[in-house]
Short mmCIF file of C-alpha atoms in Angstrom, two decimals:
data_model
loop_
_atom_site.label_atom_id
_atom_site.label_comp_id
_atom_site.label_asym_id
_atom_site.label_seq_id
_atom_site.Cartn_x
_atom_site.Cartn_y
_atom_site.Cartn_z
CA UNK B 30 -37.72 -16.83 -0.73
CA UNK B 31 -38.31 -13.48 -2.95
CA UNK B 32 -37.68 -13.61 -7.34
CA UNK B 33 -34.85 -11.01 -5.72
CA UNK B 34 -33.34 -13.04 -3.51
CA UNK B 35 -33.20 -16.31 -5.46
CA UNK B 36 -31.59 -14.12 -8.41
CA UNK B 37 -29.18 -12.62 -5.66
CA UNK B 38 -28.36 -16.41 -4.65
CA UNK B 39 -28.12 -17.41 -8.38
CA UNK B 40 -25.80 -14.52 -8.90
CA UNK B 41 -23.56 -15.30 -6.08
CA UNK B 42 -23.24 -18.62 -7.10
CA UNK B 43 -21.62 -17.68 -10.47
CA UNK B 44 -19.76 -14.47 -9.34
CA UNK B 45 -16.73 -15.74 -8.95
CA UNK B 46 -16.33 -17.23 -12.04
CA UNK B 47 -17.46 -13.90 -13.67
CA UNK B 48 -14.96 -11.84 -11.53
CA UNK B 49 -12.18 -14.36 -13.31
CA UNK B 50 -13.42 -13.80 -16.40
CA UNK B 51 -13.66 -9.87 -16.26
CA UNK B 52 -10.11 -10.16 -14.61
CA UNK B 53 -8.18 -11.95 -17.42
CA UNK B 54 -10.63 -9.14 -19.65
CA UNK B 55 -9.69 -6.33 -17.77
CA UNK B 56 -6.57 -6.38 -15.86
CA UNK B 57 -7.60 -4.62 -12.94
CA UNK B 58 -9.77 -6.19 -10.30
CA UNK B 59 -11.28 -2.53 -9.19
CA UNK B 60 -12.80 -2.37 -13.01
CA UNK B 61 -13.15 -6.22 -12.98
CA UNK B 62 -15.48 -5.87 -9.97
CA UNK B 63 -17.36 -2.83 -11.86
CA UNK B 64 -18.05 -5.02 -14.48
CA UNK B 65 -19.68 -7.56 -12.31
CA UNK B 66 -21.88 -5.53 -10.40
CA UNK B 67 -22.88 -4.69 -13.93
CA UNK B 68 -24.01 -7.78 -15.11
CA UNK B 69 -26.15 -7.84 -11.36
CA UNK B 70 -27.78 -4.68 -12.24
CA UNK B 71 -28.63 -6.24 -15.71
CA UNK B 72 -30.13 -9.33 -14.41
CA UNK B 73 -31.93 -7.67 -11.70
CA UNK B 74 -33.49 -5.57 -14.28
CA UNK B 75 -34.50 -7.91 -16.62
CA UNK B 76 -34.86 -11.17 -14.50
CA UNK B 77 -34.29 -14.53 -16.24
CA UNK B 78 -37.50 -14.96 -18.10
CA UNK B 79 -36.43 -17.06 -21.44
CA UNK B 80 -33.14 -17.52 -20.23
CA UNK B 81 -32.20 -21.40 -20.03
CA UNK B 82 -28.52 -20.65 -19.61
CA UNK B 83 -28.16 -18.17 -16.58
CA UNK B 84 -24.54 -18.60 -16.32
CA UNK B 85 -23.53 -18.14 -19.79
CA UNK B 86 -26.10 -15.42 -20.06
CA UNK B 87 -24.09 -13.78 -17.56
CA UNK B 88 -20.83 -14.60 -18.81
CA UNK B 89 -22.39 -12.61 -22.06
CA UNK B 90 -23.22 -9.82 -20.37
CA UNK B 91 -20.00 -9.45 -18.67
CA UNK B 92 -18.25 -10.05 -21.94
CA UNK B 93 -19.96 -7.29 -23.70
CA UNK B 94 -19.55 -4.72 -20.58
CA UNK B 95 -15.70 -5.66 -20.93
CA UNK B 96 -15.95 -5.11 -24.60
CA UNK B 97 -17.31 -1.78 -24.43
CA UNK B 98 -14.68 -0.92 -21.26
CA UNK B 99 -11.63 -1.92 -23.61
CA UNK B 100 -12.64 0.22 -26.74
CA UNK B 101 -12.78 3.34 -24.48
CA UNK B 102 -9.60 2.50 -22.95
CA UNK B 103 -8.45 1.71 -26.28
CA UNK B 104 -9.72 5.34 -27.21
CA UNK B 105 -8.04 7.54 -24.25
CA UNK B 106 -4.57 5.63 -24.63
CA UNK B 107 -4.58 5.87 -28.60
CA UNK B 108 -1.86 8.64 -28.14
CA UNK B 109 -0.16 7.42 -24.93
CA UNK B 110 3.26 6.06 -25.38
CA UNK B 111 3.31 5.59 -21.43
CA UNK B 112 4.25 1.31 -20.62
CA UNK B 113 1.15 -0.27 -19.23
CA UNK B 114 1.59 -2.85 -16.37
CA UNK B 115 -1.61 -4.40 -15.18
CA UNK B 116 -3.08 -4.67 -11.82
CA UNK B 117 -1.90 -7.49 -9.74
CA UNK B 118 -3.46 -9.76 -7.52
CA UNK B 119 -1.22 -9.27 -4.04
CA UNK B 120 -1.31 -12.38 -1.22
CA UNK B 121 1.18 -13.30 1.57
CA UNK B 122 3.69 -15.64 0.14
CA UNK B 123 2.92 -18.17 2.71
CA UNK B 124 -1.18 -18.02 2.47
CA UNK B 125 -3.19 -17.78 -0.66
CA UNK B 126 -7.04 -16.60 0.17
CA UNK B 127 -9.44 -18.99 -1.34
CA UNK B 128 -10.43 -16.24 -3.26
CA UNK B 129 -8.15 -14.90 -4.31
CA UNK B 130 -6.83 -18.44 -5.34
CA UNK B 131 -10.23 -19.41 -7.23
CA UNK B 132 -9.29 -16.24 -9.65
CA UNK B 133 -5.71 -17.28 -10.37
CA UNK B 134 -6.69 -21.01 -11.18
CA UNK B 135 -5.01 -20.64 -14.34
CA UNK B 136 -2.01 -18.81 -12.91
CA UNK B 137 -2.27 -15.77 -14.91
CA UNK B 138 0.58 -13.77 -14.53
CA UNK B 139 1.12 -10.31 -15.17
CA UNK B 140 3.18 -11.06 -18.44
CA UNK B 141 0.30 -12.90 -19.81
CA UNK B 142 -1.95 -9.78 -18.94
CA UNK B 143 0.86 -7.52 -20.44
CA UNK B 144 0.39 -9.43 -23.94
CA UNK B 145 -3.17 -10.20 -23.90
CA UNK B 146 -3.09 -5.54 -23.47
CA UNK B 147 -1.60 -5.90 -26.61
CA UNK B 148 -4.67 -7.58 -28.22
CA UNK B 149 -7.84 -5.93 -30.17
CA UNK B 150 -10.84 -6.06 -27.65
CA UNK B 151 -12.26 -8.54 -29.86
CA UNK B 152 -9.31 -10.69 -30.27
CA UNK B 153 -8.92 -10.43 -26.40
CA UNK B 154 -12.91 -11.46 -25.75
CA UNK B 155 -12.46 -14.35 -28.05
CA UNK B 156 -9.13 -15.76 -27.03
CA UNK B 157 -10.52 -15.51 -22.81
CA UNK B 158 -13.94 -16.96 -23.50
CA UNK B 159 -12.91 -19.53 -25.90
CA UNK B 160 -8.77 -20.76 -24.81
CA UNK B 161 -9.95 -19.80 -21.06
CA UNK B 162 -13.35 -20.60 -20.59
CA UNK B 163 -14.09 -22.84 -23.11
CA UNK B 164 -17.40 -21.13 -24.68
CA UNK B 165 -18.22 -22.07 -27.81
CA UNK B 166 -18.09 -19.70 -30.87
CA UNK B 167 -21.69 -19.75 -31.51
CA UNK B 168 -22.28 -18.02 -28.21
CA UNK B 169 -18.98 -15.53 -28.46
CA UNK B 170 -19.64 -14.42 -32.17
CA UNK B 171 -22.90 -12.44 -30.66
CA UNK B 172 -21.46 -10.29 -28.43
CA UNK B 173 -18.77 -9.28 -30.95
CA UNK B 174 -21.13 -8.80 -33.95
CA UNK B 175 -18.86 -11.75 -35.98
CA UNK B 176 -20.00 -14.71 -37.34
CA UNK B 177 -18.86 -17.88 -35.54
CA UNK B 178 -16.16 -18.25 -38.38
CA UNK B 179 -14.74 -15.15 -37.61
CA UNK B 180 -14.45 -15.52 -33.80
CA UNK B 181 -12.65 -18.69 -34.52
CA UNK B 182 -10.11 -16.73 -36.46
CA UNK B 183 -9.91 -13.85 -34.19
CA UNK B 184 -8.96 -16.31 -31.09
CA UNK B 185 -6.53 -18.36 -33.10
CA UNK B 186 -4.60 -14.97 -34.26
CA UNK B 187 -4.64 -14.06 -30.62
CA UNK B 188 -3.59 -17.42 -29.67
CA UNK B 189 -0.85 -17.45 -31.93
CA UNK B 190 0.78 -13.92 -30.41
CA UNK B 191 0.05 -15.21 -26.84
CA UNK B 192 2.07 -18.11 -27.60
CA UNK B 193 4.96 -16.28 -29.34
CA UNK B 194 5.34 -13.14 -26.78
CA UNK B 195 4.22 -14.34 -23.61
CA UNK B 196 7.13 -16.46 -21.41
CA UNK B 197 6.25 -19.84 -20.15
CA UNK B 198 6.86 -19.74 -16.08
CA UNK B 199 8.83 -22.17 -13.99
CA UNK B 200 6.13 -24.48 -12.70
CA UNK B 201 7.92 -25.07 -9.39
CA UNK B 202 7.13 -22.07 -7.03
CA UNK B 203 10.49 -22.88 -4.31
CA UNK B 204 12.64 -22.71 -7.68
CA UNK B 205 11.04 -19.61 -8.35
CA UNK B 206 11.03 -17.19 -5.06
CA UNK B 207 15.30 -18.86 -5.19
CA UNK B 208 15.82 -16.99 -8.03
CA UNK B 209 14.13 -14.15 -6.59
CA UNK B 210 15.80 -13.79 -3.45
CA UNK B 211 19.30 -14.13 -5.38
CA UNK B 212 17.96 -10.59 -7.37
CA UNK B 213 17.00 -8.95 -4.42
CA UNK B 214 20.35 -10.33 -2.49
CA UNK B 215 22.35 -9.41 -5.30
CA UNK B 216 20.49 -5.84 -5.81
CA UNK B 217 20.96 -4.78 -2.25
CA UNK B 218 24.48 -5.42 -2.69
CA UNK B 219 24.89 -3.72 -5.68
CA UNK B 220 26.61 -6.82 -7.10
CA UNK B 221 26.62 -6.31 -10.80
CA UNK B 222 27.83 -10.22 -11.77
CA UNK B 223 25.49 -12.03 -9.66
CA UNK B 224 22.22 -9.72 -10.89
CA UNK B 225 23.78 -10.68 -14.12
CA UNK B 226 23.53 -14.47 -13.36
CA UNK B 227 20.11 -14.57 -12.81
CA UNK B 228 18.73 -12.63 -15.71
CA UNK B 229 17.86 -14.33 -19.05
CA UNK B 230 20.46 -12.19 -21.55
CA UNK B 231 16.99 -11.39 -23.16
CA UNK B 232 14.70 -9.69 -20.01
CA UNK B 233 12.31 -7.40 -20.05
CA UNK B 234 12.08 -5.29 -17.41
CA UNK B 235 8.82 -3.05 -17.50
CA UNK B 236 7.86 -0.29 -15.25
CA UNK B 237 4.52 1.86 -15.09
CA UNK B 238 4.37 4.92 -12.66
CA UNK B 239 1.58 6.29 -14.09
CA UNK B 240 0.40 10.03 -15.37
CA UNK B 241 1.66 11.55 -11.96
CA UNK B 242 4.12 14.34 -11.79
CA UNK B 243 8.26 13.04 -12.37
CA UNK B 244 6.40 9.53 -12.73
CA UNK B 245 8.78 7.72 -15.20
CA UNK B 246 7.29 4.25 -17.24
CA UNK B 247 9.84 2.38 -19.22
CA UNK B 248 10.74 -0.09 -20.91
CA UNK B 249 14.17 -1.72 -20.92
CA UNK B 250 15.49 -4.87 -22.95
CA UNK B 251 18.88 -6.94 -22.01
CA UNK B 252 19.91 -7.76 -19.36
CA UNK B 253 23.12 -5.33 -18.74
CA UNK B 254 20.47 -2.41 -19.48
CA UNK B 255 18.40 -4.20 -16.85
CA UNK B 256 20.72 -4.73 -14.05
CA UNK B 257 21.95 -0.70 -14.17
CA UNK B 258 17.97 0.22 -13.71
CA UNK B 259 17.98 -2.51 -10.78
CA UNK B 260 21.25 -0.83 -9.02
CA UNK B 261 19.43 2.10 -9.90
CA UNK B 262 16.52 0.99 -7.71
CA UNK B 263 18.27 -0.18 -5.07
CA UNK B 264 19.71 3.06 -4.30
CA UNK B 265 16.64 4.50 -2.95
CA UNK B 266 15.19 3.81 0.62
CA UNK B 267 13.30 1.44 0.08
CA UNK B 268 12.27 -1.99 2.23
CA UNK B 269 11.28 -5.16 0.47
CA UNK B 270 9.25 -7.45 1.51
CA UNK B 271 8.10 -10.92 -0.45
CA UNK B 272 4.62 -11.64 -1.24
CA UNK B 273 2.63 -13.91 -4.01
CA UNK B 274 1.90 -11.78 -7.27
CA UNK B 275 -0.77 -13.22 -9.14
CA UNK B 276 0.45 -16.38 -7.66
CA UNK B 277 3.77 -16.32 -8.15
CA UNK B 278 7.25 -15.43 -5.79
CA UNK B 279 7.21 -11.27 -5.94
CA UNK B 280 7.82 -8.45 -3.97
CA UNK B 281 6.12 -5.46 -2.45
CA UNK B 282 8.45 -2.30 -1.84
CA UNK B 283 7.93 0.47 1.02
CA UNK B 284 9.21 3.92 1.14
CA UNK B 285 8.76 6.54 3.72
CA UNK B 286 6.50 4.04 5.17
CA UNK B 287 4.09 4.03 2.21
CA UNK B 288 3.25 1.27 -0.09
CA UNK B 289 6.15 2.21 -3.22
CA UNK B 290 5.68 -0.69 -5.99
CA UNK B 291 4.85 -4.27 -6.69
CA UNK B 292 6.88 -6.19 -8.41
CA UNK B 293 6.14 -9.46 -10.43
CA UNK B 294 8.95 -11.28 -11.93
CA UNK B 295 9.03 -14.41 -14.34
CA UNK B 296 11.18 -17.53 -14.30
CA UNK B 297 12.28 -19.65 -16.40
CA UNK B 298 14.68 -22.28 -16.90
CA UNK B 299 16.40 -20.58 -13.59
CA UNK B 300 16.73 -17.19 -15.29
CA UNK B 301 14.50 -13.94 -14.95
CA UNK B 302 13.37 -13.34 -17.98
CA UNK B 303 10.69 -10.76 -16.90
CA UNK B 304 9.97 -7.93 -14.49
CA UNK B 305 6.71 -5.88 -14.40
CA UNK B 306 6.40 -3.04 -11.60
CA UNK B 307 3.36 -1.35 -10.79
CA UNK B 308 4.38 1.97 -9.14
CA UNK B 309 1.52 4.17 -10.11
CA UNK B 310 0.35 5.37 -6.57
CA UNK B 311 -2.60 6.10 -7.53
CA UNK B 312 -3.60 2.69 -8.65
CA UNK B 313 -1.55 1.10 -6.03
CA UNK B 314 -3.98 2.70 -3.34
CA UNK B 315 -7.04 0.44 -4.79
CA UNK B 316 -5.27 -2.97 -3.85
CA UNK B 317 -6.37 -4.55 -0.98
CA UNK B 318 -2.86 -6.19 0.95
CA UNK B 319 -4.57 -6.44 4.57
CA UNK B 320 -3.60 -9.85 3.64
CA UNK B 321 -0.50 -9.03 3.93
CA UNK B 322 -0.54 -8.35 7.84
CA UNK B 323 -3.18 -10.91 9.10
CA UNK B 324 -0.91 -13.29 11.52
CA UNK B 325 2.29 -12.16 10.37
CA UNK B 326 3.63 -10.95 13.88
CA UNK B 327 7.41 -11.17 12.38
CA UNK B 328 6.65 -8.78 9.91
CA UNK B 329 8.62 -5.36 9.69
CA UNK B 330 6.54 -2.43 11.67
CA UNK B 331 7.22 0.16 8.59
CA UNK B 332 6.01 -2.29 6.29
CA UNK B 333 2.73 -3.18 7.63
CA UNK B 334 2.51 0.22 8.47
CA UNK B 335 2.80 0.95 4.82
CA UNK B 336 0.52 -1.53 3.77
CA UNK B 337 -2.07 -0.30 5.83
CA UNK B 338 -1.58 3.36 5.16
CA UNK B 339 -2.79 2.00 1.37
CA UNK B 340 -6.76 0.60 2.87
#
């Protein structure tokens, strides 16, 4: 075996780890996976000479290329008052790929991702390595250029806004996709009381279509406001279909045949009290749902032809 291909086996063994960790960084799996190859461009160049750590020297390295990623998002969106929704991981509601389930061990849902967006990069890089990954301060304060002290601090102010914005799910999944199927029930049949029965009086409901052309992002509080922009919704022609987003009872929407939105919703205490939709096409086009279609013979022939019209 070559130096390259014992770091290439090295690498592999700790990539999916450091695709989780660039994930919960990131939000989006494309950049995620940019970020990655990164850190194997990095370690090819260098090699591992003085390194005793190669895993956490990774995670490093892919902490730092995150860094840098989230001040120059930070940058171009200074002026944007557009709502962000994060890129979700998509499965079939009945399947999980071992994959994609080794990223989501933590079930991170996409209103964790909306709060940890709201974070500095450096309270963001402090509160994944440290509450998420467990890494020590000594090794975080480097790549921030703090002082252990200080990284401490910046992951317990993140910690504290985590805890105080982002909802705690329903644990149990079949309670979960009930309460989603009695929204979608109650939205196709335009039934005003029953969309009301399901929604915390409190929801958020949170929509990003991106920079395109009569693309409109919102963001709508209460849950009256809520149920006239889910009646609104429901008016169009669209088919739903359930999947798993980021691990949890969601659905995809078609129009015209074409992949339309996904749309994550959290539960608890039997109430909504959360709904993110990603309808930017252009940023819908990079997920992968061929995962979607494999075995599912049942499935609706506009759908899958939607999904696949998105490879």
């Amino acid at each position: 075996m070559t130096d390259t291909q014992w770091l290439a086996e090295q690498f592999e063994q700790n990539r999916g780890h450091l695709r989780a960790v660039a994930y919960r960084m990131l939000g989006s799996l494309s950049e995620a996976e940019d970020a990655v190859q990164e850190a194997w461009l990095r370690l090819n160049r260098s090699g591992v000479d003085g390194v005793e750590n190669l895993g956490g020297w990774l995670t490093t390295v892919v902490g730092r290329v995150c860094l840098d990623q989230l001040r120059m998002r930070k940058a171009r969106r200074e002026d944007s008052l557009d709502t962000h929704v994060p890129e979700p991981i998509v499965s079939h509601p009945d399947r999980v790929d071992p994959e994609q389930e080794a990223l989501l061990a933590d079930s991170v849902g996409l209103a964790l991702l909306v709060v940890l967006e709201a974070l500095s990069p450096a309270e963001r890089l402090a509160f994944v390595l440290h509450d998420m990954f467990a890494m020590p301060f000594d090794e975080i304060a480097p790549v921030i250029d703090r002082t252990p002290a200080a990284a401490r601090q910046l992951a317990s102010r993140a910690r504290r806004r985590v805890r105080g914005t982002a909802p705690a799910p329903e644990i149990d999944l079949t309670r979960q996709r009930e309460v989603v199927d009695a929204f979608l029930a109650a939205s196709r049949g335009g039934d005003f009381d029953a969309l009301l029965a399901v929604l915390d009086p409190d929801v958020v409901l949170r929509a990003d279509a991106g920079a395109a052309p009569g693309g409109i992002s919102k963001l709508v509080r209460g849950a009256r406001t809520v149920v006239e922009q889910a009646l609104l919704f429901s008016r169009l022609s669209l088919s739903s279909r359930p999947a798993l987003v980021n691990g949890a009872p969601g659905l995809i929407t078609v129009h015209n045949g074409r992949l339309f939105s996904v749309m994550d919703f959290t539960v608890a205490h039997g109430k909504i009290v959360e709904i993110n939709i990603l309808a930017d096409l252009e940023r819908l086009r990079r997920l992968d749902l061929t995962i979607l279609d494999e075995g599912d013979d049942e499935g609706d022939d506009d759908d899958t032809e939607g999904h696949r019209s998105t490879d």
